[in-house]
Short mmCIF file of C-alpha atoms in Angstrom, two decimals:
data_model
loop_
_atom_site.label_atom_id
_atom_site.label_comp_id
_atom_site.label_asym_id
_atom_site.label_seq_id
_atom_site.Cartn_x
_atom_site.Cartn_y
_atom_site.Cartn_z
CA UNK A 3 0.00 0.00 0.00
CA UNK A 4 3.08 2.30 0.90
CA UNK A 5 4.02 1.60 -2.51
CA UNK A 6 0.92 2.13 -4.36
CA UNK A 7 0.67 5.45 -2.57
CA UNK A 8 4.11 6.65 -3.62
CA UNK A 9 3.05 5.43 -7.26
CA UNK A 10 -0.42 7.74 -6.71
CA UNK A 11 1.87 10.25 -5.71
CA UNK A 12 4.14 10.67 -8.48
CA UNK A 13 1.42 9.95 -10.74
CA UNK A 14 -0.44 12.84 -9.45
CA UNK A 15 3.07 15.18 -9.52
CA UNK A 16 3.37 14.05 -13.14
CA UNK A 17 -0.01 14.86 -14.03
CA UNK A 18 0.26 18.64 -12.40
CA UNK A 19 3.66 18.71 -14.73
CA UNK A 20 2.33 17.91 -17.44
CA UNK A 21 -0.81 20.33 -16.77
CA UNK A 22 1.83 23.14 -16.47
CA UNK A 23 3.63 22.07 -19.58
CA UNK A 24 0.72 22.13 -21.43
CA UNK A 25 -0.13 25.65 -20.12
CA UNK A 26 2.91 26.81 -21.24
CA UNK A 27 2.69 25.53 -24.79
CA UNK A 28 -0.83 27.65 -25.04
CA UNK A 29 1.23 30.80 -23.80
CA UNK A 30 3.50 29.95 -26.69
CA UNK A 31 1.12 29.69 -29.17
CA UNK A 32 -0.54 32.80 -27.86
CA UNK A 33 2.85 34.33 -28.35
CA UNK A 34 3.11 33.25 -32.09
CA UNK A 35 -0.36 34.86 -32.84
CA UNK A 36 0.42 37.69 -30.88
CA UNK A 37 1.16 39.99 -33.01
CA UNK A 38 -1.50 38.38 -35.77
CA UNK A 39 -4.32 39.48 -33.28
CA UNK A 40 -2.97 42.96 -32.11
CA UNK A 41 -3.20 43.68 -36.27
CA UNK A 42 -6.48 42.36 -36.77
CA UNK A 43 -7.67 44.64 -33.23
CA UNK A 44 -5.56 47.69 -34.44
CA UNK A 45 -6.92 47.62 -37.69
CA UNK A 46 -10.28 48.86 -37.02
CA UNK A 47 -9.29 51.55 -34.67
CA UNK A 48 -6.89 52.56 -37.27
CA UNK A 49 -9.68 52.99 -39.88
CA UNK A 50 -11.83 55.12 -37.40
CA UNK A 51 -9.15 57.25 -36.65
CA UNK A 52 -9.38 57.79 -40.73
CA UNK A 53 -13.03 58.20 -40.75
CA UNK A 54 -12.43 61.40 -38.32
CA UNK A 55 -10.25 62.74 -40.34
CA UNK A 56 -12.61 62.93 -43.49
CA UNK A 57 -15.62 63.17 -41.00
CA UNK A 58 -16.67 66.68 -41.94
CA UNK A 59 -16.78 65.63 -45.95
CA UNK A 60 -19.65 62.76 -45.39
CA UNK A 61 -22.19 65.62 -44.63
CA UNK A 62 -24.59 66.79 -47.21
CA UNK A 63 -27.12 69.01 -47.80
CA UNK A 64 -30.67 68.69 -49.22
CA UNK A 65 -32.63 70.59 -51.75
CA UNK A 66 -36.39 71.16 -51.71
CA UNK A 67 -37.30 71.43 -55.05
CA UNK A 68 -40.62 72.77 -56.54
CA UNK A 69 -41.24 73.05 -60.11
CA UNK A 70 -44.46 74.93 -61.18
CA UNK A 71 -46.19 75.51 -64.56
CA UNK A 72 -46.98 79.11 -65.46
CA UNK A 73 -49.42 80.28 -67.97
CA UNK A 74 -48.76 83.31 -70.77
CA UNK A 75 -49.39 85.62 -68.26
CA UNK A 76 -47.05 84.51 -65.39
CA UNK A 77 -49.56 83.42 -63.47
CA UNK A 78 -49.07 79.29 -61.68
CA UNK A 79 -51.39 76.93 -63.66
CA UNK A 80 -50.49 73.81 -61.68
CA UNK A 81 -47.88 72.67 -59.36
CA UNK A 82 -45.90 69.84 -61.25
CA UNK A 83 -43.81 68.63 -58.34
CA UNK A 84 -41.85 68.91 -55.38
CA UNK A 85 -38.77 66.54 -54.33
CA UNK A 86 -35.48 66.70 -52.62
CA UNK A 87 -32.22 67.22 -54.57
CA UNK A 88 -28.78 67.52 -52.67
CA UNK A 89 -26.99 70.83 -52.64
CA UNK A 90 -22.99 70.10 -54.55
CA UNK A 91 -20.32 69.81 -52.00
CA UNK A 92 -18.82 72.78 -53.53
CA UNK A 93 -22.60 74.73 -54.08
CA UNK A 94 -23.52 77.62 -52.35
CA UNK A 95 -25.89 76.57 -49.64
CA UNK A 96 -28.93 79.45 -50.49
CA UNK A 97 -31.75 79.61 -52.29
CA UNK A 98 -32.38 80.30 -55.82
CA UNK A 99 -35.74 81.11 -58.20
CA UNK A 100 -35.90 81.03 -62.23
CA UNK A 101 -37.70 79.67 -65.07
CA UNK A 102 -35.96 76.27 -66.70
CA UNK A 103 -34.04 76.44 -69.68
CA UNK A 104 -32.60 73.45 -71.12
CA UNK A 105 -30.22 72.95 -74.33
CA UNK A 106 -30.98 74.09 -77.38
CA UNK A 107 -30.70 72.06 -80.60
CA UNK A 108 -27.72 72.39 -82.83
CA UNK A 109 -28.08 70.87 -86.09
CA UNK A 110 -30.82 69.48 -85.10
CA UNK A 111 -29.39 67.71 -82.26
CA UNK A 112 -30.14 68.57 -78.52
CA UNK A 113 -27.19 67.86 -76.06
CA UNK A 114 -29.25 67.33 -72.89
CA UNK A 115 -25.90 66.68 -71.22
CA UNK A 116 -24.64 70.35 -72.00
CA UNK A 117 -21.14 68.72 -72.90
CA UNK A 118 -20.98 69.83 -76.51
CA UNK A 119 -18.25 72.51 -76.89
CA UNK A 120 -21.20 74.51 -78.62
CA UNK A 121 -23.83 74.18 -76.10
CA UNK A 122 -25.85 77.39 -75.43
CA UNK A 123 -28.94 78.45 -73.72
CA UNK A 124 -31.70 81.10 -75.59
CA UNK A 125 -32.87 83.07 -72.74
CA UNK A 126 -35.84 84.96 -73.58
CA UNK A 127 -36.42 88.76 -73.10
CA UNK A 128 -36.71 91.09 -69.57
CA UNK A 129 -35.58 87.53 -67.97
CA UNK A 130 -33.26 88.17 -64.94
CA UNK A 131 -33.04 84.83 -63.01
CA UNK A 132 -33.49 81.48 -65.14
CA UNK A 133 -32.12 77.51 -64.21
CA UNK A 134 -30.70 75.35 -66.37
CA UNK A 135 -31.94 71.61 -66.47
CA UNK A 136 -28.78 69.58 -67.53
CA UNK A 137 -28.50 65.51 -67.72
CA UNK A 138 -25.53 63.73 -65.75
CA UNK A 139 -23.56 62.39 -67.77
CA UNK A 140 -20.44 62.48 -70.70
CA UNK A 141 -18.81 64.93 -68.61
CA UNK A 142 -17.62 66.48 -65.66
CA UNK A 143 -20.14 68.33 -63.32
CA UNK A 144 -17.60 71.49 -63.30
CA UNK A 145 -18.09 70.72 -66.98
CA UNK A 146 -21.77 71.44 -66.81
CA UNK A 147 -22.06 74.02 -64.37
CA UNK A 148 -19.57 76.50 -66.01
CA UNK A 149 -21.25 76.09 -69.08
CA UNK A 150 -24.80 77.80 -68.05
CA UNK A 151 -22.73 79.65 -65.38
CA UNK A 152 -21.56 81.51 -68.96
CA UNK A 153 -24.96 82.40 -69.49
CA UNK A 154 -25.60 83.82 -66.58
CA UNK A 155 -27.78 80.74 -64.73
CA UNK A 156 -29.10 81.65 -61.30
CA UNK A 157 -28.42 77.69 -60.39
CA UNK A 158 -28.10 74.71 -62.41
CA UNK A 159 -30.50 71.50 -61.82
CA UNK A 160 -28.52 67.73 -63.46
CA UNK A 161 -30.63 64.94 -63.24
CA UNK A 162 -29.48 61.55 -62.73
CA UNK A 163 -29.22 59.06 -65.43
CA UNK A 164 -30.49 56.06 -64.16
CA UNK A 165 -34.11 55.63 -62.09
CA UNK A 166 -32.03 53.09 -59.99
CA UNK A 167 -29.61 55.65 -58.14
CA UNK A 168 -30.37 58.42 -55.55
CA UNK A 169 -28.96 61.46 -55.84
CA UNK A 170 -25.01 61.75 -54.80
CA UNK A 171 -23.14 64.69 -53.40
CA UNK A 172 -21.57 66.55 -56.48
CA UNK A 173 -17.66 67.66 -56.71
CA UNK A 174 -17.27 70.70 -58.45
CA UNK A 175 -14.50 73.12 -57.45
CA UNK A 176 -14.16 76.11 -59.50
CA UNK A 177 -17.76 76.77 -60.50
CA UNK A 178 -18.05 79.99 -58.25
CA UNK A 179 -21.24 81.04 -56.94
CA UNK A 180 -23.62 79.28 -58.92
CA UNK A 181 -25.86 77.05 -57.46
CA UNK A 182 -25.98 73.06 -58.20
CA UNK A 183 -28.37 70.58 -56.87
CA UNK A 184 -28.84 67.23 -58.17
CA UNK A 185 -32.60 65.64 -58.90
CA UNK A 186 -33.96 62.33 -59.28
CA UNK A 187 -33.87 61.39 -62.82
CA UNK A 188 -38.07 60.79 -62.49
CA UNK A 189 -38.44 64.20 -61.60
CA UNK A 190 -35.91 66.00 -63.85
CA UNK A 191 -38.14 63.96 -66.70
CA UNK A 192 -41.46 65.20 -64.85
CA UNK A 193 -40.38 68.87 -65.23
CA UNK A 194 -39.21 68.11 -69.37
CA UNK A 195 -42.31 67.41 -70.23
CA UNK A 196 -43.75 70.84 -70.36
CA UNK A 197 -40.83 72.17 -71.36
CA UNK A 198 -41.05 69.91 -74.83
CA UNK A 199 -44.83 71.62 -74.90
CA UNK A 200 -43.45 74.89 -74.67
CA UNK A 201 -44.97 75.84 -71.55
CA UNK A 202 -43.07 77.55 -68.77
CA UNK A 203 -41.80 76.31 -65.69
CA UNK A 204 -40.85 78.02 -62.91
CA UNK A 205 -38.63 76.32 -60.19
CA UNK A 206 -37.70 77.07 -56.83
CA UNK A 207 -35.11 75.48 -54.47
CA UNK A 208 -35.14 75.98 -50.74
CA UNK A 209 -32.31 74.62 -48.79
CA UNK A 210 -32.99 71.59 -47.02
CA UNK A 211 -31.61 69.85 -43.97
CA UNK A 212 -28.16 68.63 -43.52
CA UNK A 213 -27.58 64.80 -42.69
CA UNK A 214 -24.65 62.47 -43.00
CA UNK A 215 -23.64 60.63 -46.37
CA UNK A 216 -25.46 57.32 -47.43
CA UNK A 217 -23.95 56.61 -50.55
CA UNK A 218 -21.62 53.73 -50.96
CA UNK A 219 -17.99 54.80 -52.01
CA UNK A 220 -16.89 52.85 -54.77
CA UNK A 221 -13.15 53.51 -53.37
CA UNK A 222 -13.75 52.88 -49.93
CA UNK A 223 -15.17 49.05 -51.20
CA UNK A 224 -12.08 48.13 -53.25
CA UNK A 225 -10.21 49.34 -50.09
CA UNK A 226 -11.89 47.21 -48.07
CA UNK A 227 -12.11 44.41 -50.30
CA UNK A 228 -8.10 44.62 -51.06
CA UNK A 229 -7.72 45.37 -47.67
CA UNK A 230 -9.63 42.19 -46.64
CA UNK A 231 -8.37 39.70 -49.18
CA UNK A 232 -4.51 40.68 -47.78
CA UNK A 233 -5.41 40.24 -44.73
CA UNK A 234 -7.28 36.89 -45.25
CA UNK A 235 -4.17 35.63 -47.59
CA UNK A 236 -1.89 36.60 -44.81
CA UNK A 237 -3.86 34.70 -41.55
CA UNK A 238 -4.54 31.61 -44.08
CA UNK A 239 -0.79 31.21 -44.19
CA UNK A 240 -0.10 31.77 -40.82
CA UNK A 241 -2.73 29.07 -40.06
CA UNK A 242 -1.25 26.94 -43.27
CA UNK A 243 2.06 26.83 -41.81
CA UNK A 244 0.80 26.54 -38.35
CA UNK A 245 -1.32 23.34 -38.90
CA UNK A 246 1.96 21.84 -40.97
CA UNK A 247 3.58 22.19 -38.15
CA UNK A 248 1.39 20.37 -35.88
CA UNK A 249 1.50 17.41 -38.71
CA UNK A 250 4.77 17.26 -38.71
CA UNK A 251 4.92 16.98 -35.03
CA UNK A 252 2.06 14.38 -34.95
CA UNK A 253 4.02 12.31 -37.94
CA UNK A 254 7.21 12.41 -35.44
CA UNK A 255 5.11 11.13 -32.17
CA UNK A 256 3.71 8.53 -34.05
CA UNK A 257 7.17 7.30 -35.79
CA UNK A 258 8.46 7.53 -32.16
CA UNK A 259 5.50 5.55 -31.21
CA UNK A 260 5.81 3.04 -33.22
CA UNK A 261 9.64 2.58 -32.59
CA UNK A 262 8.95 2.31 -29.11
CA UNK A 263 6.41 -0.01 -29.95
CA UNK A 264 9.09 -2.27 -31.31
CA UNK A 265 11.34 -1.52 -28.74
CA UNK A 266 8.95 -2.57 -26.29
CA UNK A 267 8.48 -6.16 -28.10
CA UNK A 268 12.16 -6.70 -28.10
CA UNK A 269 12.23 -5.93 -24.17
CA UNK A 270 9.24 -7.93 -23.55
CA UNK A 271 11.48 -11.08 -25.38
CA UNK A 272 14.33 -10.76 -23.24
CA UNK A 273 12.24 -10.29 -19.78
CA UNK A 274 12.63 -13.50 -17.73
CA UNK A 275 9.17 -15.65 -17.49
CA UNK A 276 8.63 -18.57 -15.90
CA UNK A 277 5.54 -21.25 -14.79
CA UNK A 278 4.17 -21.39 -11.03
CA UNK A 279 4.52 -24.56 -9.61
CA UNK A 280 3.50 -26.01 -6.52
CA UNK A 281 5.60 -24.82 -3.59
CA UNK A 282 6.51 -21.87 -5.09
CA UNK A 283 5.99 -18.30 -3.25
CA UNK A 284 3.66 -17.04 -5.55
CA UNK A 285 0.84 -19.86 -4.11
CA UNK A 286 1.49 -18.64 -0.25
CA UNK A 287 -1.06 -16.65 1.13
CA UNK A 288 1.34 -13.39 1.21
CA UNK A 289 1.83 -13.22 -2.18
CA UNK A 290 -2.06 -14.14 -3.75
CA UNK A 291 -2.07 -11.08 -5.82
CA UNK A 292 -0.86 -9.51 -9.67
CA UNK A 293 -0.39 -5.48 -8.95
CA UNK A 294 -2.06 -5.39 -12.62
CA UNK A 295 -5.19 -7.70 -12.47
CA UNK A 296 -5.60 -7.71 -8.42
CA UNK A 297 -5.99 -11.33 -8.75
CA UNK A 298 -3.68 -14.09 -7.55
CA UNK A 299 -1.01 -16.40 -8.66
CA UNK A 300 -2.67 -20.15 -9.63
CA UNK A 301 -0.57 -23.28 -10.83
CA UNK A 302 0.41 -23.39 -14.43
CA UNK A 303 0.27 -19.49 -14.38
CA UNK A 304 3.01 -17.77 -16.33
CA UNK A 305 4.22 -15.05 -14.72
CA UNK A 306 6.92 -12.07 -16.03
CA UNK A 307 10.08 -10.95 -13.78
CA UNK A 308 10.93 -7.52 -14.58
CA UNK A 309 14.24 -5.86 -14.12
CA UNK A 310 13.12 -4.04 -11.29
CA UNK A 311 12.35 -7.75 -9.41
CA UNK A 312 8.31 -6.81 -9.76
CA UNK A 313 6.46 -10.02 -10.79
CA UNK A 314 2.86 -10.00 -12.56
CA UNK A 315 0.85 -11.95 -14.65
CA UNK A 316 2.57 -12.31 -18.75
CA UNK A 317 -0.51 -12.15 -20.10
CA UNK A 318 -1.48 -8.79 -17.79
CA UNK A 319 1.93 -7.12 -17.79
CA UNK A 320 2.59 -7.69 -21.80
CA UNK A 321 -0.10 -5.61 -22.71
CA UNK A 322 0.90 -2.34 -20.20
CA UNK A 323 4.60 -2.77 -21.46
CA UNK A 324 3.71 -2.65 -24.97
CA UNK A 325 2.03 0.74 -24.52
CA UNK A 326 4.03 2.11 -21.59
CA UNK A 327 7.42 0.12 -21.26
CA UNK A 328 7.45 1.13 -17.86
CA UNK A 329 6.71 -0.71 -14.65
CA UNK A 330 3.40 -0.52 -13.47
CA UNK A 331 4.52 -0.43 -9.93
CA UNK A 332 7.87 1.70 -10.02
CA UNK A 333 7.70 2.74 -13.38
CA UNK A 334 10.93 1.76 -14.07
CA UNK A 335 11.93 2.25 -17.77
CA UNK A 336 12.78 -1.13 -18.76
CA UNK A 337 14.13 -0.10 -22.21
CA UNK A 338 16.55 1.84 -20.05
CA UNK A 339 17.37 -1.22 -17.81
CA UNK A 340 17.88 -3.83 -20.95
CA UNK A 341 19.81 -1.06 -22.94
CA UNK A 342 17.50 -0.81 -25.71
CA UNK A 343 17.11 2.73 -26.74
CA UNK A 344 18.09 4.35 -23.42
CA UNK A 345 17.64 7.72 -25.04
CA UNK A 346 14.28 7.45 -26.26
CA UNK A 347 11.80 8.72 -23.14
CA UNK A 348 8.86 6.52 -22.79
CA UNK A 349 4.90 7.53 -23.86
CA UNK A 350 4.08 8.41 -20.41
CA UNK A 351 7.05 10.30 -19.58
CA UNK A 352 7.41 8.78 -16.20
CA UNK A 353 10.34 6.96 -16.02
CA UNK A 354 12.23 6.20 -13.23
CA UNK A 355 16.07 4.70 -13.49
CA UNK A 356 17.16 2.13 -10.98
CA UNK A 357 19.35 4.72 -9.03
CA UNK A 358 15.84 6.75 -8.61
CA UNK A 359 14.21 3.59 -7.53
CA UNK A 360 17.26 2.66 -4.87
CA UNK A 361 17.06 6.41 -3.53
CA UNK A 362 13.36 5.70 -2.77
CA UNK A 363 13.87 2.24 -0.99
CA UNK A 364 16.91 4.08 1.19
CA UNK A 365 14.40 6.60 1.98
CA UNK A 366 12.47 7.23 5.62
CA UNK A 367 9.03 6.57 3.45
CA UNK A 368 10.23 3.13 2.08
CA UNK A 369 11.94 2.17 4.68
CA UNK A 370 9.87 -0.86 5.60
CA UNK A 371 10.07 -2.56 1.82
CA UNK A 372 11.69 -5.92 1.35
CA UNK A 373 15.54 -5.38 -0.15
CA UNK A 374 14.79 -5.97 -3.97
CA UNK A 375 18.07 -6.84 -5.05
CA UNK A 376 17.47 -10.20 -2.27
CA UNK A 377 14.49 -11.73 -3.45
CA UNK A 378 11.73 -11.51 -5.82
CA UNK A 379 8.97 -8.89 -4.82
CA UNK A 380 5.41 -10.59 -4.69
CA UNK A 381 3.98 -8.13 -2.10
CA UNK A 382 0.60 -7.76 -2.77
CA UNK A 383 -1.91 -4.61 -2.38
CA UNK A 384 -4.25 -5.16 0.16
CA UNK A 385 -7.23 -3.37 0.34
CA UNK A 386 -9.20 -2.73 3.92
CA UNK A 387 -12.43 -1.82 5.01
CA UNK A 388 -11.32 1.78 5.53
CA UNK A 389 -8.49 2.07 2.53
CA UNK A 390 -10.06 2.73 -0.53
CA UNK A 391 -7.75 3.03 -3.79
CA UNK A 392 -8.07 6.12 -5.86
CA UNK A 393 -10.36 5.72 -9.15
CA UNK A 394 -8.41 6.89 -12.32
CA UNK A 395 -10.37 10.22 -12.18
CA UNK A 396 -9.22 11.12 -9.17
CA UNK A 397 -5.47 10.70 -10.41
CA UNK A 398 -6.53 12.19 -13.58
CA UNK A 399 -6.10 15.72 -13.62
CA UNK A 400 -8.70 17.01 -16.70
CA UNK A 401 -6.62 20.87 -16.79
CA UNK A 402 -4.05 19.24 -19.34
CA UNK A 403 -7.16 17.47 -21.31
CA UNK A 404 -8.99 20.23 -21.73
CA UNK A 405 -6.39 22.69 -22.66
CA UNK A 406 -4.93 19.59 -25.11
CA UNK A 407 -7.99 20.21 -26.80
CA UNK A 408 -8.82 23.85 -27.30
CA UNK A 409 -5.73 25.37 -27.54
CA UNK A 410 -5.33 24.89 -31.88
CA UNK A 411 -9.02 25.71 -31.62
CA UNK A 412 -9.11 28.53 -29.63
CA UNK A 413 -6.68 30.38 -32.35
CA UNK A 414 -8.97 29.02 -35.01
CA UNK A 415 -11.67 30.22 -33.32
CA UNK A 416 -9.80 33.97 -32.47
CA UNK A 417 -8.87 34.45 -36.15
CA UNK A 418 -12.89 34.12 -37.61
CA UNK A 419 -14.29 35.71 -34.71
CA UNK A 420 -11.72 38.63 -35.16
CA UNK A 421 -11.69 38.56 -39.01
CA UNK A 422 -15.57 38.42 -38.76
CA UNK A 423 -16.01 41.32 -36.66
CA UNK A 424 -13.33 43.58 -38.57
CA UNK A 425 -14.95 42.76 -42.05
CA UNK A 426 -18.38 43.97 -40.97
CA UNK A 427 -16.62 47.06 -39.64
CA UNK A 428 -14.72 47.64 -42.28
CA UNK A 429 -17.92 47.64 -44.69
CA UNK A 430 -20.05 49.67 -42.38
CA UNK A 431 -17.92 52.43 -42.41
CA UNK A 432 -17.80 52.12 -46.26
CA UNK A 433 -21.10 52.33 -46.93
CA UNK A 434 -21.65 54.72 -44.34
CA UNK A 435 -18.42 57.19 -46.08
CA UNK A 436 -19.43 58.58 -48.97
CA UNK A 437 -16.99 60.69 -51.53
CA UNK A 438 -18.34 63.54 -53.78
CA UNK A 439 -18.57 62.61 -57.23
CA UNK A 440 -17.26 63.90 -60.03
CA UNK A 441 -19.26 62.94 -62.86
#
């Protein structure tokens, strides 16, 4: 029992080892993907610090718009319309009045775009405030604007192109004081169609409220995408190599394996075995039990001497040495003690030489043990009404198990999470940054 509870014990200080070795292998790993994770958490607050800096250029400003049809006296006939526009980024913020004058035909052609180098506008008589109605499109908004800006236009009205995009904040530096708003292309065609009747239309635009940009940036979304796809090709790689590693490490354990596995045969071939015969010590009532099977010694059984003088059953013992080469009562390595492969460390790491083993017999808490080196040890474990022996969960400590398992996935686990989070990020603030257009 002395014995079995200085086996426990070590077993138990073994366990805690390898609990703390195991701890520190997570705290290396950590280490490797330290600076992996501080990029992936830097990177957002990086970008916000950029979206401050640009913060005051994703504001807009509206336009109420209202277009009304007059009749030949001046006089309003009918309201067409009223609808937001948004004010240019580089637009005076004010108000402005005038009838609509688009393009007129050159050659028979009208250049609703007012690109044409020979775009003009006929502005009748006694008129002192007029708006040009432009389409987006084939140029530049400066483009646009300067053009009825040489004609004296109070403010200039472009209509989108397409019935499937809003408005967008327009970019036109250099156009002076001239107002620009942008319209829906519905309502740019709404206000045309008097126009091609030769009626008049009057339009007036009120400034509007100011709210932050909704637009997506095209820019900002190949940014993020590049931005994304780097960073993805980057952590793939670290994981790539990381994983190769851990193959490579699990190929190694298992060619070590299985060379101890043949190492252990060849030990278990030259461990001395012999029958139990009548009269021997093994039948006597002191020595009625294997240390593996907790059963006792019978006639005809076939029993295995180990180098360490511990005896047990051949057909108990071969099985334990095969996986753990050690003995089950000392854990004595016993490819150490036959010199086979002193070097290699056994599977359970627990292996104690014979100088280990005398140290412990000289000692105050083995004291009472038979001398080994005498006469064959048969001394069985005896169990008591009050002695209980330790289950294999108790001596099992379930730290290194548990970290064993979740350490590769924890990383695995910290690299979507992170790369998760900082791609939604990433394409909120895009789609909630919006850059003036030009065109």
């Amino acid at each position: 029992e002395r014995e079995y509870g200085f086996k426990c014990g070590s077993v138990r200080q073994n366990r805690h080892e390898t609990a703390r070795a195991a701890v520190m292998s997570v705290r290396r790993e950590m280490t490797r993907s330290g600076l992996f994770l501080f990029l992936l958490c830097a990177l957002p607050g990086a970008l916000a610090a950029t979206e401050k800096s640009v913060g005051s250029k994703e504001e807009y400003y509206s336009a109420t718009v209202n277009a009304t049809v007059l009749d030949s006296r001046g006089n309003p006939k009918r309201l067409i319309s009223k609808d937001d526009g948004r004010y240019g980024q580089n637009s005076p913020k004010v108000e402005a009045k005038g009838i609509v004058l688009t393009p007129v035909a050159i050659n028979g052609v009208v250049d609703m775009q007012g690109c044409c180098p020979y775009t003009r506008f006929v502005i009748p008589p006694k008129t002192t405030h007029w708006v040009a109605l432009v389409q987006r499109g084939k140029c530049t908004f400066k483009e646009k604007i300067l053009k009825a800006a040489a004609f004296n236009a109070s403010a200039v009205l472009i209509y989108n192109n397409s019935s499937k995009e809003d408005t967008v904040t327009m970019a036109h530096e250099g156009t002076g004081d001239t107002v620009a708003v942008m319209i829906t292309e519905a309502f740019g065609k709404e206000i045309l169609i008097p126009l091609e009747r030769n009626e008049t239309v009057l339009v007036s635009v009120m400034v509007g409220q100011r709210g932050p940009a909704k637009n997506i940036n095209r820019g900002s979304l190949v940014f993020v995408s590049i931005s994304f796809i780097v960073l993805m090709i980057i952590s793939s790689a670290w994981l790539i190599f990381y994983f190769i590693q851990k193959i490579r490490d699990t190929s190694t354990r298992d060619r070590s394996q299985r060379r101890l596995g043949d190492a252990a045969k060849k030990a278990i071939s030259k461990l001395t075995t012999r029958t139990v015969k009548r009269g021997d010590k093994e039948t006597g009532p002191d020595f009625n039990h294997c240390a593996v099977c907790i059963e006792g010694y019978q006639l005809n059984d076939v029993v295995c001497i180990l180098p360490c003088k511990h005896v047990f059953h051949k057909m108990c013992v071969d099985p334990w040495l095969n996986e753990h080469c050690t003995c089950p009562m000392c854990k004595l390595n016993i490819l150490k003690a036959l010199g086979i492969l002193p070097n290699l460390p056994c599977v359970d790491n627990v292996a104690f030489d014979m100088d280990r083993v005398s140290r412990s017999q000289s000692s105050s808490q083995r004291g009472a043990l038979v001398d080994l080196s005498e006469s064959v040890s048969l001394e069985p474990l005896r169990l008591s009404g009050s002695t209980q022996l330790p289950s294999d969960s108790d001596l099992t400590s379930r730290t290194d198990i548990n970290i064993a398992v979740t350490k590769e996935w924890f990383i695995v686990a910290s690299f979507g999470v992170l790369s998760a989070l900082t791609l939604c990020y990433m394409i909120i603030r895009a789609t909630n940054h919006t850059s003036p257009y030009t065109e």
